[in-house]
């Protein structure tokens, strides 16, 4: 790169330029690895939040179903009771 060419012009040894290039490459690789880990962590947080939202929605739906079931049993229970009263009055 231009930066390395400038270093050579400034009388740095080729070995020093290579060493600096390797250090730069290592730093860049570490930064990319950290960035990837952060992206993965963010995706995991988003996934967890989505699961919590879905769990909340499922709990709400289950509660509605239970309420509907209770209302049905109440209605049917009343019908059964009236039927028993009717049968008893006939007998």
JSON list of C-alpha atoms in Angstrom, two decimals:
[
{"chain": "A", "resi": 1, "resn": "UNK", "atom": "CA", "xyz": [0.00, 0.00, 0.00]},
{"chain": "A", "resi": 2, "resn": "UNK", "atom": "CA", "xyz": [0.97, 3.63, -0.22]},
{"chain": "A", "resi": 3, "resn": "UNK", "atom": "CA", "xyz": [1.53, 3.74, 3.52]},
{"chain": "A", "resi": 4, "resn": "UNK", "atom": "CA", "xyz": [4.06, 0.90, 3.36]},
{"chain": "A", "resi": 5, "resn": "UNK", "atom": "CA", "xyz": [5.80, 2.48, 0.38]},
{"chain": "A", "resi": 6, "resn": "UNK", "atom": "CA", "xyz": [6.15, 5.67, 2.41]},
{"chain": "A", "resi": 7, "resn": "UNK", "atom": "CA", "xyz": [7.64, 3.69, 5.29]},
{"chain": "A", "resi": 8, "resn": "UNK", "atom": "CA", "xyz": [10.23, 2.19, 2.97]},
{"chain": "A", "resi": 9, "resn": "UNK", "atom": "CA", "xyz": [11.09, 5.67, 1.68]},
{"chain": "A", "resi": 10, "resn": "UNK", "atom": "CA", "xyz": [11.63, 6.77, 5.26]},
{"chain": "A", "resi": 11, "resn": "UNK", "atom": "CA", "xyz": [14.34, 4.12, 5.56]},
{"chain": "A", "resi": 12, "resn": "UNK", "atom": "CA", "xyz": [12.35, 1.55, 7.53]},
{"chain": "A", "resi": 13, "resn": "UNK", "atom": "CA", "xyz": [13.58, -1.94, 6.91]},
{"chain": "A", "resi": 14, "resn": "UNK", "atom": "CA", "xyz": [11.48, -4.33, 4.84]},
{"chain": "A", "resi": 15, "resn": "UNK", "atom": "CA", "xyz": [11.23, -6.58, 7.90]},
{"chain": "A", "resi": 16, "resn": "UNK", "atom": "CA", "xyz": [9.80, -3.72, 9.97]},
{"chain": "A", "resi": 17, "resn": "UNK", "atom": "CA", "xyz": [7.28, -2.89, 7.26]},
{"chain": "A", "resi": 18, "resn": "UNK", "atom": "CA", "xyz": [6.22, -6.56, 7.06]},
{"chain": "A", "resi": 19, "resn": "UNK", "atom": "CA", "xyz": [5.95, -6.79, 10.85]},
{"chain": "A", "resi": 20, "resn": "UNK", "atom": "CA", "xyz": [3.76, -3.68, 10.95]},
{"chain": "A", "resi": 21, "resn": "UNK", "atom": "CA", "xyz": [1.63, -5.06, 8.11]},
{"chain": "A", "resi": 22, "resn": "UNK", "atom": "CA", "xyz": [1.16, -8.34, 10.01]},
{"chain": "A", "resi": 23, "resn": "UNK", "atom": "CA", "xyz": [0.21, -6.43, 13.17]},
{"chain": "A", "resi": 24, "resn": "UNK", "atom": "CA", "xyz": [-2.29, -4.37, 11.19]},
{"chain": "A", "resi": 25, "resn": "UNK", "atom": "CA", "xyz": [-3.75, -7.55, 9.68]},
{"chain": "A", "resi": 26, "resn": "UNK", "atom": "CA", "xyz": [-4.07, -9.14, 13.14]},
{"chain": "A", "resi": 27, "resn": "UNK", "atom": "CA", "xyz": [-5.77, -6.03, 14.53]},
{"chain": "A", "resi": 28, "resn": "UNK", "atom": "CA", "xyz": [-8.17, -5.95, 11.60]},
{"chain": "A", "resi": 29, "resn": "UNK", "atom": "CA", "xyz": [-8.98, -9.66, 12.04]},
{"chain": "A", "resi": 30, "resn": "UNK", "atom": "CA", "xyz": [-9.66, -9.10, 15.75]},
{"chain": "A", "resi": 31, "resn": "UNK", "atom": "CA", "xyz": [-11.91, -6.13, 14.98]},
{"chain": "A", "resi": 32, "resn": "UNK", "atom": "CA", "xyz": [-13.83, -8.16, 12.40]},
{"chain": "A", "resi": 33, "resn": "UNK", "atom": "CA", "xyz": [-14.19, -11.04, 14.86]},
{"chain": "A", "resi": 34, "resn": "UNK", "atom": "CA", "xyz": [-15.51, -8.69, 17.56]},
{"chain": "A", "resi": 35, "resn": "UNK", "atom": "CA", "xyz": [-17.91, -7.11, 15.10]},
{"chain": "A", "resi": 36, "resn": "UNK", "atom": "CA", "xyz": [-19.19, -10.55, 14.07]},
{"chain": "A", "resi": 37, "resn": "UNK", "atom": "CA", "xyz": [-19.62, -11.57, 17.71]},
{"chain": "A", "resi": 38, "resn": "UNK", "atom": "CA", "xyz": [-21.55, -8.37, 18.37]},
{"chain": "A", "resi": 39, "resn": "UNK", "atom": "CA", "xyz": [-23.81, -9.01, 15.37]},
{"chain": "A", "resi": 40, "resn": "UNK", "atom": "CA", "xyz": [-24.45, -12.55, 16.60]},
{"chain": "A", "resi": 41, "resn": "UNK", "atom": "CA", "xyz": [-25.18, -11.28, 20.12]},
{"chain": "A", "resi": 42, "resn": "UNK", "atom": "CA", "xyz": [-27.60, -8.69, 18.71]},
{"chain": "A", "resi": 43, "resn": "UNK", "atom": "CA", "xyz": [-29.37, -11.35, 16.65]},
{"chain": "A", "resi": 44, "resn": "UNK", "atom": "CA", "xyz": [-29.63, -13.54, 19.76]},
{"chain": "A", "resi": 45, "resn": "UNK", "atom": "CA", "xyz": [-31.11, -10.64, 21.76]},
{"chain": "A", "resi": 46, "resn": "UNK", "atom": "CA", "xyz": [-33.62, -9.94, 18.98]},
{"chain": "A", "resi": 47, "resn": "UNK", "atom": "CA", "xyz": [-34.55, -13.63, 18.81]},
{"chain": "A", "resi": 48, "resn": "UNK", "atom": "CA", "xyz": [-35.01, -13.77, 22.58]},
{"chain": "A", "resi": 49, "resn": "UNK", "atom": "CA", "xyz": [-37.19, -10.65, 22.53]},
{"chain": "A", "resi": 50, "resn": "UNK", "atom": "CA", "xyz": [-39.29, -12.13, 19.70]},
{"chain": "A", "resi": 51, "resn": "UNK", "atom": "CA", "xyz": [-39.74, -15.35, 21.67]},
{"chain": "A", "resi": 52, "resn": "UNK", "atom": "CA", "xyz": [-40.85, -13.39, 24.72]},
{"chain": "A", "resi": 53, "resn": "UNK", "atom": "CA", "xyz": [-43.37, -11.45, 22.62]},
{"chain": "A", "resi": 54, "resn": "UNK", "atom": "CA", "xyz": [-44.66, -14.71, 21.13]},
{"chain": "A", "resi": 55, "resn": "UNK", "atom": "CA", "xyz": [-44.91, -16.31, 24.57]},
{"chain": "A", "resi": 56, "resn": "UNK", "atom": "CA", "xyz": [-46.94, -13.33, 25.75]},
{"chain": "A", "resi": 57, "resn": "UNK", "atom": "CA", "xyz": [-49.26, -13.60, 22.76]},
{"chain": "A", "resi": 58, "resn": "UNK", "atom": "CA", "xyz": [-49.69, -17.34, 23.31]},
{"chain": "A", "resi": 59, "resn": "UNK", "atom": "CA", "xyz": [-50.47, -16.79, 26.98]},
{"chain": "A", "resi": 60, "resn": "UNK", "atom": "CA", "xyz": [-53.10, -14.21, 26.02]},
{"chain": "A", "resi": 61, "resn": "UNK", "atom": "CA", "xyz": [-54.64, -16.58, 23.46]},
{"chain": "A", "resi": 62, "resn": "UNK", "atom": "CA", "xyz": [-54.65, -19.43, 25.99]},
{"chain": "A", "resi": 63, "resn": "UNK", "atom": "CA", "xyz": [-56.37, -17.21, 28.53]},
{"chain": "A", "resi": 64, "resn": "UNK", "atom": "CA", "xyz": [-59.02, -16.27, 25.95]},
{"chain": "A", "resi": 65, "resn": "UNK", "atom": "CA", "xyz": [-59.54, -19.96, 25.14]},
{"chain": "A", "resi": 66, "resn": "UNK", "atom": "CA", "xyz": [-59.91, -20.79, 28.83]},
{"chain": "A", "resi": 67, "resn": "UNK", "atom": "CA", "xyz": [-62.43, -17.98, 29.26]},
{"chain": "A", "resi": 68, "resn": "UNK", "atom": "CA", "xyz": [-64.38, -19.21, 26.24]},
{"chain": "A", "resi": 69, "resn": "UNK", "atom": "CA", "xyz": [-64.32, -22.74, 27.63]},
{"chain": "A", "resi": 70, "resn": "UNK", "atom": "CA", "xyz": [-65.59, -21.50, 31.01]},
{"chain": "A", "resi": 71, "resn": "UNK", "atom": "CA", "xyz": [-68.40, -19.59, 29.33]},
{"chain": "A", "resi": 72, "resn": "UNK", "atom": "CA", "xyz": [-69.34, -22.68, 27.31]},
{"chain": "A", "resi": 73, "resn": "UNK", "atom": "CA", "xyz": [-69.39, -24.90, 30.40]},
{"chain": "A", "resi": 74, "resn": "UNK", "atom": "CA", "xyz": [-71.47, -22.35, 32.24]},
{"chain": "A", "resi": 75, "resn": "UNK", "atom": "CA", "xyz": [-74.00, -22.22, 29.41]},
{"chain": "A", "resi": 76, "resn": "UNK", "atom": "CA", "xyz": [-74.12, -25.99, 28.90]},
{"chain": "A", "resi": 77, "resn": "UNK", "atom": "CA", "xyz": [-74.20, -26.61, 32.63]},
{"chain": "A", "resi": 78, "resn": "UNK", "atom": "CA", "xyz": [-77.28, -24.42, 32.89]},
{"chain": "A", "resi": 79, "resn": "UNK", "atom": "CA", "xyz": [-78.93, -26.35, 30.02]},
{"chain": "A", "resi": 80, "resn": "UNK", "atom": "CA", "xyz": [-78.18, -29.67, 31.73]},
{"chain": "A", "resi": 81, "resn": "UNK", "atom": "CA", "xyz": [-79.59, -28.41, 35.01]},
{"chain": "A", "resi": 82, "resn": "UNK", "atom": "CA", "xyz": [-82.79, -27.21, 33.32]},
{"chain": "A", "resi": 83, "resn": "UNK", "atom": "CA", "xyz": [-83.11, -30.56, 31.57]},
{"chain": "A", "resi": 84, "resn": "UNK", "atom": "CA", "xyz": [-82.80, -32.40, 34.87]},
{"chain": "A", "resi": 85, "resn": "UNK", "atom": "CA", "xyz": [-85.43, -30.15, 36.45]},
{"chain": "A", "resi": 86, "resn": "UNK", "atom": "CA", "xyz": [-87.73, -30.83, 33.49]},
{"chain": "A", "resi": 87, "resn": "UNK", "atom": "CA", "xyz": [-87.22, -34.59, 33.77]},
{"chain": "A", "resi": 88, "resn": "UNK", "atom": "CA", "xyz": [-87.81, -34.54, 37.51]},
{"chain": "A", "resi": 89, "resn": "UNK", "atom": "CA", "xyz": [-91.02, -32.58, 37.10]},
{"chain": "A", "resi": 90, "resn": "UNK", "atom": "CA", "xyz": [-92.27, -35.07, 34.51]},
{"chain": "A", "resi": 91, "resn": "UNK", "atom": "CA", "xyz": [-91.63, -38.02, 36.78]}
]
